[in-house]
Amino acid sequence: EHPDIAELESQLTTGSEKTQLPVMAQLQAAGADGCQVLQRFLLNRRQDVATFIDGRGYELLLQTETDETQTFLQENFPAGVVALNSEVGADYLPLQKLLARQQFEEADRLTLHKLCELEGPVAVKRKWIYFTQIEQFPISDLQTMDRLWFVHSEGKFGFSVQRQLWLSLGRNWEALWSKIDWRTGRDWTRYPDGFTWDLTAPKGHLPLSNQLRGVQVMNALLNHPAWKS
Ligand code: UYC
Protein backbone atom coordinates (compact mmCIF):
# COMPACT_ATOMS: atom_id res chain seq x y z
CA GLU A 1 0.00 0.00 0.00
CA HIS A 2 0.97 3.66 -0.10
CA PRO A 3 3.40 4.41 2.66
CA ASP A 4 2.45 7.32 4.84
CA ILE A 5 5.13 9.87 4.02
CA ALA A 6 4.30 12.12 6.97
CA GLU A 7 4.56 9.20 9.36
CA LEU A 8 7.92 8.18 7.88
CA GLU A 9 9.14 11.76 8.13
CA SER A 10 8.31 11.91 11.80
CA GLN A 11 10.10 8.60 12.41
CA LEU A 12 13.08 9.97 10.51
CA THR A 13 13.36 13.13 12.56
CA THR A 14 12.76 11.56 15.97
CA GLY A 15 14.05 8.00 15.64
CA SER A 16 17.36 6.48 16.66
CA GLU A 17 20.00 5.79 14.00
CA LYS A 18 18.84 2.19 13.91
CA THR A 19 15.32 3.32 12.97
CA GLN A 20 16.50 6.05 10.65
CA LEU A 21 18.39 3.72 8.30
CA PRO A 22 15.38 1.59 7.22
CA VAL A 23 13.07 4.61 7.25
CA MET A 24 15.35 6.41 4.81
CA ALA A 25 15.25 3.42 2.47
CA GLN A 26 11.44 3.40 2.62
CA LEU A 27 11.32 7.11 1.84
CA GLN A 28 13.56 6.66 -1.16
CA ALA A 29 11.41 3.76 -2.39
CA ALA A 30 8.29 5.90 -2.02
CA GLY A 31 9.36 8.09 -4.94
CA ALA A 32 9.57 11.84 -5.43
CA ASP A 33 7.67 12.80 -2.26
CA GLY A 34 9.85 10.58 -0.13
CA CYS A 35 13.00 11.90 -1.77
CA GLN A 36 11.94 15.44 -0.96
CA VAL A 37 11.72 14.48 2.70
CA LEU A 38 15.24 13.06 2.48
CA GLN A 39 16.46 16.26 0.85
CA ARG A 40 14.94 18.47 3.57
CA PHE A 41 16.39 16.19 6.21
CA LEU A 42 19.92 16.44 4.79
CA LEU A 43 19.71 20.22 4.46
CA ASN A 44 18.55 20.64 8.05
CA ARG A 45 21.51 18.66 9.34
CA ARG A 46 24.27 20.13 7.30
CA GLN A 47 25.60 22.54 9.93
CA ASP A 48 26.58 19.51 12.01
CA VAL A 49 29.45 17.12 11.40
CA ALA A 50 28.23 14.42 9.02
CA THR A 51 27.41 10.99 10.43
CA PHE A 52 26.62 7.79 8.60
CA ILE A 53 22.98 8.86 8.62
CA ASP A 54 23.88 11.79 6.37
CA GLY A 55 26.04 9.44 4.30
CA ARG A 56 23.16 7.00 3.82
CA GLY A 57 20.74 9.77 2.87
CA TYR A 58 23.20 11.09 0.32
CA GLU A 59 23.75 7.58 -1.10
CA LEU A 60 20.02 6.94 -1.45
CA LEU A 61 19.46 10.19 -3.32
CA LEU A 62 22.46 9.48 -5.51
CA GLN A 63 21.02 6.07 -6.39
CA THR A 64 17.66 7.60 -7.25
CA GLU A 65 19.02 9.08 -10.46
CA THR A 66 16.13 11.41 -11.18
CA ASP A 67 16.95 14.88 -12.50
CA GLU A 68 15.54 16.35 -9.32
CA THR A 69 17.73 14.40 -6.91
CA GLN A 70 20.84 14.81 -9.04
CA THR A 71 20.31 18.57 -9.31
CA PHE A 72 19.69 18.77 -5.58
CA LEU A 73 22.94 16.94 -4.79
CA GLN A 74 24.91 18.93 -7.33
CA GLU A 75 23.67 22.23 -5.90
CA ASN A 76 23.81 21.44 -2.21
CA PHE A 77 26.40 18.70 -1.76
CA PRO A 78 28.72 18.92 -4.79
CA ALA A 79 31.52 17.23 -2.81
CA GLY A 80 29.32 14.98 -0.67
CA VAL A 81 28.51 15.26 3.03
CA VAL A 82 32.06 15.02 4.43
CA ALA A 83 34.35 18.07 4.33
CA LEU A 84 37.24 17.00 2.10
CA ASN A 85 39.94 18.74 4.14
CA SER A 86 43.57 18.31 3.19
CA GLU A 87 46.65 20.06 4.49
CA VAL A 88 48.58 19.27 1.34
CA GLY A 89 46.06 20.03 -1.39
CA ALA A 90 45.15 16.39 -1.98
CA ASP A 91 41.92 15.70 -3.86
CA TYR A 92 39.62 13.30 -2.03
CA LEU A 93 36.66 13.74 -4.38
CA PRO A 94 37.44 10.55 -6.35
CA LEU A 95 37.47 8.62 -3.07
CA GLN A 96 34.18 10.24 -2.06
CA LYS A 97 32.63 9.20 -5.37
CA LEU A 98 33.67 5.56 -5.00
CA LEU A 99 32.58 5.30 -1.38
CA ALA A 100 29.23 7.03 -1.95
CA ARG A 101 28.52 4.30 -4.52
CA GLN A 102 29.84 1.66 -2.14
CA GLN A 103 32.53 0.61 -4.57
CA PHE A 104 34.63 -0.59 -1.68
CA GLU A 105 37.26 -2.58 -3.55
CA GLU A 106 38.20 0.33 -5.79
CA ALA A 107 37.98 2.69 -2.82
CA ASP A 108 40.36 0.48 -0.87
CA ARG A 109 42.94 0.58 -3.66
CA LEU A 110 42.56 4.33 -3.99
CA THR A 111 43.00 4.79 -0.23
CA LEU A 112 46.29 2.93 -0.39
CA HIS A 113 47.31 5.14 -3.28
CA LYS A 114 46.38 8.32 -1.41
CA LEU A 115 48.44 7.16 1.58
CA CYS A 116 51.40 6.63 -0.75
CA GLU A 117 50.87 10.16 -2.10
CA LEU A 118 51.06 11.53 1.43
CA GLU A 119 54.49 9.97 1.78
CA GLY A 120 55.68 11.19 -1.61
CA PRO A 121 56.58 10.18 -5.18
CA VAL A 122 58.98 7.44 -4.09
CA ALA A 123 56.21 5.69 -2.15
CA VAL A 124 53.77 6.11 -5.05
CA LYS A 125 56.24 4.30 -7.27
CA ARG A 126 57.00 1.67 -4.64
CA LYS A 127 53.22 1.20 -4.04
CA TRP A 128 53.51 0.85 -0.28
CA ILE A 129 54.19 3.22 2.54
CA TYR A 130 57.15 3.18 4.81
CA PHE A 131 55.99 3.02 8.43
CA THR A 132 58.40 5.62 9.79
CA GLN A 133 56.86 8.28 7.55
CA ILE A 134 53.31 7.78 8.77
CA GLU A 135 53.53 9.89 11.91
CA GLN A 136 54.29 12.87 9.64
CA PHE A 137 51.06 12.40 7.67
CA PRO A 138 48.70 15.35 8.19
CA ILE A 139 45.91 14.80 10.68
CA SER A 140 43.25 16.37 8.49
CA ASP A 141 44.02 14.13 5.51
CA LEU A 142 43.79 10.95 7.55
CA GLN A 143 40.63 12.20 9.22
CA THR A 144 39.06 12.99 5.86
CA MET A 145 39.72 9.49 4.52
CA ASP A 146 38.55 7.91 7.77
CA ARG A 147 35.36 9.99 7.81
CA LEU A 148 34.59 9.07 4.20
CA TRP A 149 34.92 5.36 4.98
CA PHE A 150 32.90 5.67 8.17
CA VAL A 151 30.09 7.82 6.82
CA HIS A 152 29.60 5.65 3.73
CA SER A 153 29.61 2.31 5.53
CA GLU A 154 26.91 2.80 8.16
CA GLY A 155 29.76 3.31 10.60
CA LYS A 156 31.43 -0.02 9.90
CA PHE A 157 34.67 0.86 8.17
CA GLY A 158 37.61 3.21 8.69
CA PHE A 159 40.88 3.47 10.57
CA SER A 160 39.22 4.89 13.67
CA VAL A 161 36.87 1.89 13.80
CA GLN A 162 39.85 -0.45 13.50
CA ARG A 163 41.63 1.48 16.23
CA GLN A 164 38.65 1.19 18.59
CA LEU A 165 38.45 -2.55 18.01
CA TRP A 166 42.18 -2.96 18.50
CA LEU A 167 42.08 -1.02 21.78
CA SER A 168 39.06 -3.01 22.95
CA LEU A 169 41.06 -6.19 22.30
CA GLY A 170 43.92 -4.99 24.53
CA ARG A 171 46.04 -4.01 21.50
CA ASN A 172 46.31 -7.64 20.49
CA TRP A 173 46.94 -7.89 16.73
CA GLU A 174 46.20 -11.61 16.52
CA ALA A 175 42.81 -11.04 18.10
CA LEU A 176 42.15 -8.15 15.73
CA TRP A 177 42.94 -10.18 12.60
CA SER A 178 40.29 -12.77 13.45
CA LYS A 179 37.81 -10.17 14.63
CA ILE A 180 37.92 -8.32 11.31
CA ASP A 181 38.20 -11.51 9.21
CA TRP A 182 41.71 -10.89 7.99
CA ARG A 183 42.64 -14.31 9.23
CA THR A 184 40.81 -17.54 9.96
CA GLY A 185 42.76 -19.86 12.21
CA ARG A 186 46.21 -20.03 10.64
CA ASP A 187 45.10 -18.83 7.23
CA TRP A 188 45.48 -15.25 6.09
CA THR A 189 42.57 -14.05 4.01
CA ARG A 190 43.62 -13.94 0.35
CA TYR A 191 43.75 -10.62 -1.48
CA PRO A 192 41.49 -9.65 -3.20
CA ASP A 193 38.94 -12.45 -3.49
CA GLY A 194 38.92 -13.61 0.13
CA PHE A 195 37.88 -10.20 1.41
CA THR A 196 34.27 -9.03 1.64
CA TRP A 197 33.69 -5.93 -0.44
CA ASP A 198 30.29 -4.94 0.91
CA LEU A 199 28.49 -4.13 4.14
CA THR A 200 28.05 -7.79 5.07
CA ALA A 201 31.71 -7.62 6.16
CA PRO A 202 32.47 -7.48 9.87
CA LYS A 203 33.07 -4.12 11.52
CA GLY A 204 36.61 -2.91 10.83
CA HIS A 205 37.15 -5.19 7.81
CA LEU A 206 38.11 -2.24 5.55
CA PRO A 207 40.25 -0.47 4.55
CA LEU A 208 42.95 -3.12 4.19
CA SER A 209 46.54 -2.86 5.19
CA ASN A 210 48.79 -5.48 3.65
CA GLN A 211 50.66 -7.33 6.40
CA LEU A 212 53.20 -8.86 4.04
CA ARG A 213 55.93 -6.52 5.29
CA GLY A 214 54.83 -6.69 8.91
CA VAL A 215 52.49 -4.92 11.25
CA GLN A 216 54.40 -1.62 11.54
CA VAL A 217 52.35 0.28 8.96
CA MET A 218 49.06 -0.66 10.58
CA ASN A 219 50.55 0.06 14.00
CA ALA A 220 51.67 3.52 12.91
CA LEU A 221 48.31 4.27 11.29
CA LEU A 222 46.26 3.25 14.31
CA ASN A 223 48.56 5.20 16.66
CA HIS A 224 48.45 8.39 14.62
CA PRO A 225 47.48 11.59 16.51
CA ALA A 226 44.51 11.89 14.11
CA TRP A 227 42.50 9.52 16.36
CA LYS A 228 43.60 10.83 19.71
CA SER A 229 41.52 13.95 20.15
N1 UYC B 1 46.54 -9.22 2.31
O1 UYC B 1 46.73 -11.30 3.33
N2 UYC B 1 49.41 -9.68 -0.38
C1 UYC B 1 47.88 -7.19 -1.04
C2 UYC B 1 46.01 -8.05 2.68
C3 UYC B 1 49.43 -10.51 3.90
C4 UYC B 1 50.27 -10.67 -0.37
C5 UYC B 1 47.28 -5.92 -1.29
C6 UYC B 1 45.47 -8.16 4.01
C7 UYC B 1 49.78 -11.90 4.30
C8 UYC B 1 51.06 -10.61 -1.57
C9 UYC B 1 46.48 -5.68 -0.17
C10 UYC B 1 45.72 -9.45 4.37
C11 UYC B 1 50.22 -12.46 3.02
C12 UYC B 1 50.63 -9.50 -2.27
C13 UYC B 1 46.59 -6.78 0.68
C14 UYC B 1 46.39 -10.11 3.30
C15 UYC B 1 50.09 -11.45 2.01
C16 UYC B 1 49.56 -8.95 -1.51
C17 UYC B 1 47.47 -5.05 -2.52
C18 UYC B 1 45.38 -10.11 5.67
C19 UYC B 1 50.70 -13.78 2.79
C20 UYC B 1 51.19 -8.93 -3.56
C21 UYC B 1 48.32 -3.87 -2.21
C22 UYC B 1 46.27 -9.65 6.76
C23 UYC B 1 50.71 -14.83 3.82
C24 UYC B 1 50.84 -9.79 -4.71
C25 UYC B 1 49.73 -4.24 -1.87
C26 UYC B 1 49.59 -9.36 -5.35
C27 UYC B 1 48.82 -7.82 -1.92
C28 UYC B 1 45.96 -6.89 1.92
C29 UYC B 1 50.42 -11.66 0.66
C30 UYC B 1 45.63 -4.46 0.08
C31 UYC B 1 44.77 -7.11 4.80
C32 UYC B 1 50.81 -11.89 5.37
C33 UYC B 1 52.15 -11.56 -1.97
N3 UYC B 1 47.45 -7.70 0.13
N4 UYC B 1 49.62 -10.31 2.58
O2 UYC B 1 50.19 -3.86 -0.79
O3 UYC B 1 48.61 -10.10 -5.29
O4 UYC B 1 50.36 -4.92 -2.69
O5 UYC B 1 49.61 -8.24 -5.93
O6 UYC B 1 49.03 -9.67 4.64
Coordinates of C-alpha atoms and ligand atoms in Angstrom, one line a residue:
E1 CA 0.0 0.0 0.0
H2 CA 1.0 3.7 -0.1
P3 CA 3.4 4.4 2.7
D4 CA 2.4 7.3 4.8
I5 CA 5.1 9.9 4.0
A6 CA 4.3 12.1 7.0
E7 CA 4.6 9.2 9.4
L8 CA 7.9 8.2 7.9
E9 CA 9.1 11.8 8.1
S10 CA 8.3 11.9 11.8
Q11 CA 10.1 8.6 12.4
L12 CA 13.1 10.0 10.5
T13 CA 13.4 13.1 12.6
T14 CA 12.8 11.6 16.0
G15 CA 14.1 8.0 15.6
S16 CA 17.4 6.5 16.7
E17 CA 20.0 5.8 14.0
K18 CA 18.8 2.2 13.9
T19 CA 15.3 3.3 13.0
Q20 CA 16.5 6.0 10.6
L21 CA 18.4 3.7 8.3
P22 CA 15.4 1.6 7.2
V23 CA 13.1 4.6 7.2
M24 CA 15.4 6.4 4.8
A25 CA 15.2 3.4 2.5
Q26 CA 11.4 3.4 2.6
L27 CA 11.3 7.1 1.8
Q28 CA 13.6 6.7 -1.2
A29 CA 11.4 3.8 -2.4
A30 CA 8.3 5.9 -2.0
G31 CA 9.4 8.1 -4.9
A32 CA 9.6 11.8 -5.4
D33 CA 7.7 12.8 -2.3
G34 CA 9.9 10.6 -0.1
C35 CA 13.0 11.9 -1.8
Q36 CA 11.9 15.4 -1.0
V37 CA 11.7 14.5 2.7
L38 CA 15.2 13.1 2.5
Q39 CA 16.5 16.3 0.9
R40 CA 14.9 18.5 3.6
F41 CA 16.4 16.2 6.2
L42 CA 19.9 16.4 4.8
L43 CA 19.7 20.2 4.5
N44 CA 18.6 20.6 8.1
R45 CA 21.5 18.7 9.3
R46 CA 24.3 20.1 7.3
Q47 CA 25.6 22.5 9.9
D48 CA 26.6 19.5 12.0
V49 CA 29.5 17.1 11.4
A50 CA 28.2 14.4 9.0
T51 CA 27.4 11.0 10.4
F52 CA 26.6 7.8 8.6
I53 CA 23.0 8.9 8.6
D54 CA 23.9 11.8 6.4
G55 CA 26.0 9.4 4.3
R56 CA 23.2 7.0 3.8
G57 CA 20.7 9.8 2.9
Y58 CA 23.2 11.1 0.3
E59 CA 23.8 7.6 -1.1
L60 CA 20.0 6.9 -1.5
L61 CA 19.5 10.2 -3.3
L62 CA 22.5 9.5 -5.5
Q63 CA 21.0 6.1 -6.4
T64 CA 17.7 7.6 -7.2
E65 CA 19.0 9.1 -10.5
T66 CA 16.1 11.4 -11.2
D67 CA 16.9 14.9 -12.5
E68 CA 15.5 16.4 -9.3
T69 CA 17.7 14.4 -6.9
Q70 CA 20.8 14.8 -9.0
T71 CA 20.3 18.6 -9.3
F72 CA 19.7 18.8 -5.6
L73 CA 22.9 16.9 -4.8
Q74 CA 24.9 18.9 -7.3
E75 CA 23.7 22.2 -5.9
N76 CA 23.8 21.4 -2.2
F77 CA 26.4 18.7 -1.8
P78 CA 28.7 18.9 -4.8
A79 CA 31.5 17.2 -2.8
G80 CA 29.3 15.0 -0.7
V81 CA 28.5 15.3 3.0
V82 CA 32.1 15.0 4.4
A83 CA 34.3 18.1 4.3
L84 CA 37.2 17.0 2.1
N85 CA 39.9 18.7 4.1
S86 CA 43.6 18.3 3.2
E87 CA 46.7 20.1 4.5
V88 CA 48.6 19.3 1.3
G89 CA 46.1 20.0 -1.4
A90 CA 45.2 16.4 -2.0
D91 CA 41.9 15.7 -3.9
Y92 CA 39.6 13.3 -2.0
L93 CA 36.7 13.7 -4.4
P94 CA 37.4 10.6 -6.3
L95 CA 37.5 8.6 -3.1
Q96 CA 34.2 10.2 -2.1
K97 CA 32.6 9.2 -5.4
L98 CA 33.7 5.6 -5.0
L99 CA 32.6 5.3 -1.4
A100 CA 29.2 7.0 -2.0
R101 CA 28.5 4.3 -4.5
Q102 CA 29.8 1.7 -2.1
Q103 CA 32.5 0.6 -4.6
F104 CA 34.6 -0.6 -1.7
E105 CA 37.3 -2.6 -3.5
E106 CA 38.2 0.3 -5.8
A107 CA 38.0 2.7 -2.8
D108 CA 40.4 0.5 -0.9
R109 CA 42.9 0.6 -3.7
L110 CA 42.6 4.3 -4.0
T111 CA 43.0 4.8 -0.2
L112 CA 46.3 2.9 -0.4
H113 CA 47.3 5.1 -3.3
K114 CA 46.4 8.3 -1.4
L115 CA 48.4 7.2 1.6
C116 CA 51.4 6.6 -0.7
E117 CA 50.9 10.2 -2.1
L118 CA 51.1 11.5 1.4
E119 CA 54.5 10.0 1.8
G120 CA 55.7 11.2 -1.6
P121 CA 56.6 10.2 -5.2
V122 CA 59.0 7.4 -4.1
A123 CA 56.2 5.7 -2.2
V124 CA 53.8 6.1 -5.0
K125 CA 56.2 4.3 -7.3
R126 CA 57.0 1.7 -4.6
K127 CA 53.2 1.2 -4.0
W128 CA 53.5 0.8 -0.3
I129 CA 54.2 3.2 2.5
Y130 CA 57.1 3.2 4.8
F131 CA 56.0 3.0 8.4
T132 CA 58.4 5.6 9.8
Q133 CA 56.9 8.3 7.6
I134 CA 53.3 7.8 8.8
E135 CA 53.5 9.9 11.9
Q136 CA 54.3 12.9 9.6
F137 CA 51.1 12.4 7.7
P138 CA 48.7 15.3 8.2
I139 CA 45.9 14.8 10.7
S140 CA 43.2 16.4 8.5
D141 CA 44.0 14.1 5.5
L142 CA 43.8 10.9 7.6
Q143 CA 40.6 12.2 9.2
T144 CA 39.1 13.0 5.9
M145 CA 39.7 9.5 4.5
D146 CA 38.5 7.9 7.8
R147 CA 35.4 10.0 7.8
L148 CA 34.6 9.1 4.2
W149 CA 34.9 5.4 5.0
F150 CA 32.9 5.7 8.2
V151 CA 30.1 7.8 6.8
H152 CA 29.6 5.6 3.7
S153 CA 29.6 2.3 5.5
E154 CA 26.9 2.8 8.2
G155 CA 29.8 3.3 10.6
K156 CA 31.4 0.0 9.9
F157 CA 34.7 0.9 8.2
G158 CA 37.6 3.2 8.7
F159 CA 40.9 3.5 10.6
S160 CA 39.2 4.9 13.7
V161 CA 36.9 1.9 13.8
Q162 CA 39.9 -0.4 13.5
R163 CA 41.6 1.5 16.2
Q164 CA 38.6 1.2 18.6
L165 CA 38.5 -2.5 18.0
W166 CA 42.2 -3.0 18.5
L167 CA 42.1 -1.0 21.8
S168 CA 39.1 -3.0 22.9
L169 CA 41.1 -6.2 22.3
G170 CA 43.9 -5.0 24.5
R171 CA 46.0 -4.0 21.5
N172 CA 46.3 -7.6 20.5
W173 CA 46.9 -7.9 16.7
E174 CA 46.2 -11.6 16.5
A175 CA 42.8 -11.0 18.1
L176 CA 42.2 -8.1 15.7
W177 CA 42.9 -10.2 12.6
S178 CA 40.3 -12.8 13.4
K179 CA 37.8 -10.2 14.6
I180 CA 37.9 -8.3 11.3
D181 CA 38.2 -11.5 9.2
W182 CA 41.7 -10.9 8.0
R183 CA 42.6 -14.3 9.2
T184 CA 40.8 -17.5 10.0
G185 CA 42.8 -19.9 12.2
R186 CA 46.2 -20.0 10.6
D187 CA 45.1 -18.8 7.2
W188 CA 45.5 -15.3 6.1
T189 CA 42.6 -14.0 4.0
R190 CA 43.6 -13.9 0.3
Y191 CA 43.7 -10.6 -1.5
P192 CA 41.5 -9.7 -3.2
D193 CA 38.9 -12.5 -3.5
G194 CA 38.9 -13.6 0.1
F195 CA 37.9 -10.2 1.4
T196 CA 34.3 -9.0 1.6
W197 CA 33.7 -5.9 -0.4
D198 CA 30.3 -4.9 0.9
L199 CA 28.5 -4.1 4.1
T200 CA 28.0 -7.8 5.1
A201 CA 31.7 -7.6 6.2
P202 CA 32.5 -7.5 9.9
K203 CA 33.1 -4.1 11.5
G204 CA 36.6 -2.9 10.8
H205 CA 37.2 -5.2 7.8
L206 CA 38.1 -2.2 5.5
P207 CA 40.3 -0.5 4.6
L208 CA 43.0 -3.1 4.2
S209 CA 46.5 -2.9 5.2
N210 CA 48.8 -5.5 3.6
Q211 CA 50.7 -7.3 6.4
L212 CA 53.2 -8.9 4.0
R213 CA 55.9 -6.5 5.3
G214 CA 54.8 -6.7 8.9
V215 CA 52.5 -4.9 11.2
Q216 CA 54.4 -1.6 11.5
V217 CA 52.4 0.3 9.0
M218 CA 49.1 -0.7 10.6
N219 CA 50.5 0.1 14.0
A220 CA 51.7 3.5 12.9
L221 CA 48.3 4.3 11.3
L222 CA 46.3 3.3 14.3
N223 CA 48.6 5.2 16.7
H224 CA 48.4 8.4 14.6
P225 CA 47.5 11.6 16.5
A226 CA 44.5 11.9 14.1
W227 CA 42.5 9.5 16.4
K228 CA 43.6 10.8 19.7
S229 CA 41.5 13.9 20.2
Ligands
UYC1 N1 46.5 -9.2 2.3 O1 46.7 -11.3 3.3 N2 49.4 -9.7 -0.4 C1 47.9 -7.2 -1.0 C2 46.0 -8.1 2.7 C3 49.4 -10.5 3.9 C4 50.3 -10.7 -0.4 C5 47.3 -5.9 -1.3 C6 45.5 -8.2 4.0 C7 49.8 -11.9 4.3 C8 51.1 -10.6 -1.6 C9 46.5 -5.7 -0.2 C10 45.7 -9.4 4.4 C11 50.2 -12.5 3.0 C12 50.6 -9.5 -2.3 C13 46.6 -6.8 0.7 C14 46.4 -10.1 3.3 C15 50.1 -11.5 2.0 C16 49.6 -8.9 -1.5 C17 47.5 -5.1 -2.5 C18 45.4 -10.1 5.7 C19 50.7 -13.8 2.8 C20 51.2 -8.9 -3.6 C21 48.3 -3.9 -2.2 C22 46.3 -9.7 6.8 C23 50.7 -14.8 3.8 C24 50.8 -9.8 -4.7 C25 49.7 -4.2 -1.9 C26 49.6 -9.4 -5.3 C27 48.8 -7.8 -1.9 C28 46.0 -6.9 1.9 C29 50.4 -11.7 0.7 C30 45.6 -4.5 0.1 C31 44.8 -7.1 4.8 C32 50.8 -11.9 5.4 C33 52.1 -11.6 -2.0 N3 47.4 -7.7 0.1 N4 49.6 -10.3 2.6 O2 50.2 -3.9 -0.8 O3 48.6 -10.1 -5.3 O4 50.4 -4.9 -2.7 O5 49.6 -8.2 -5.9 O6 49.0 -9.7 4.6

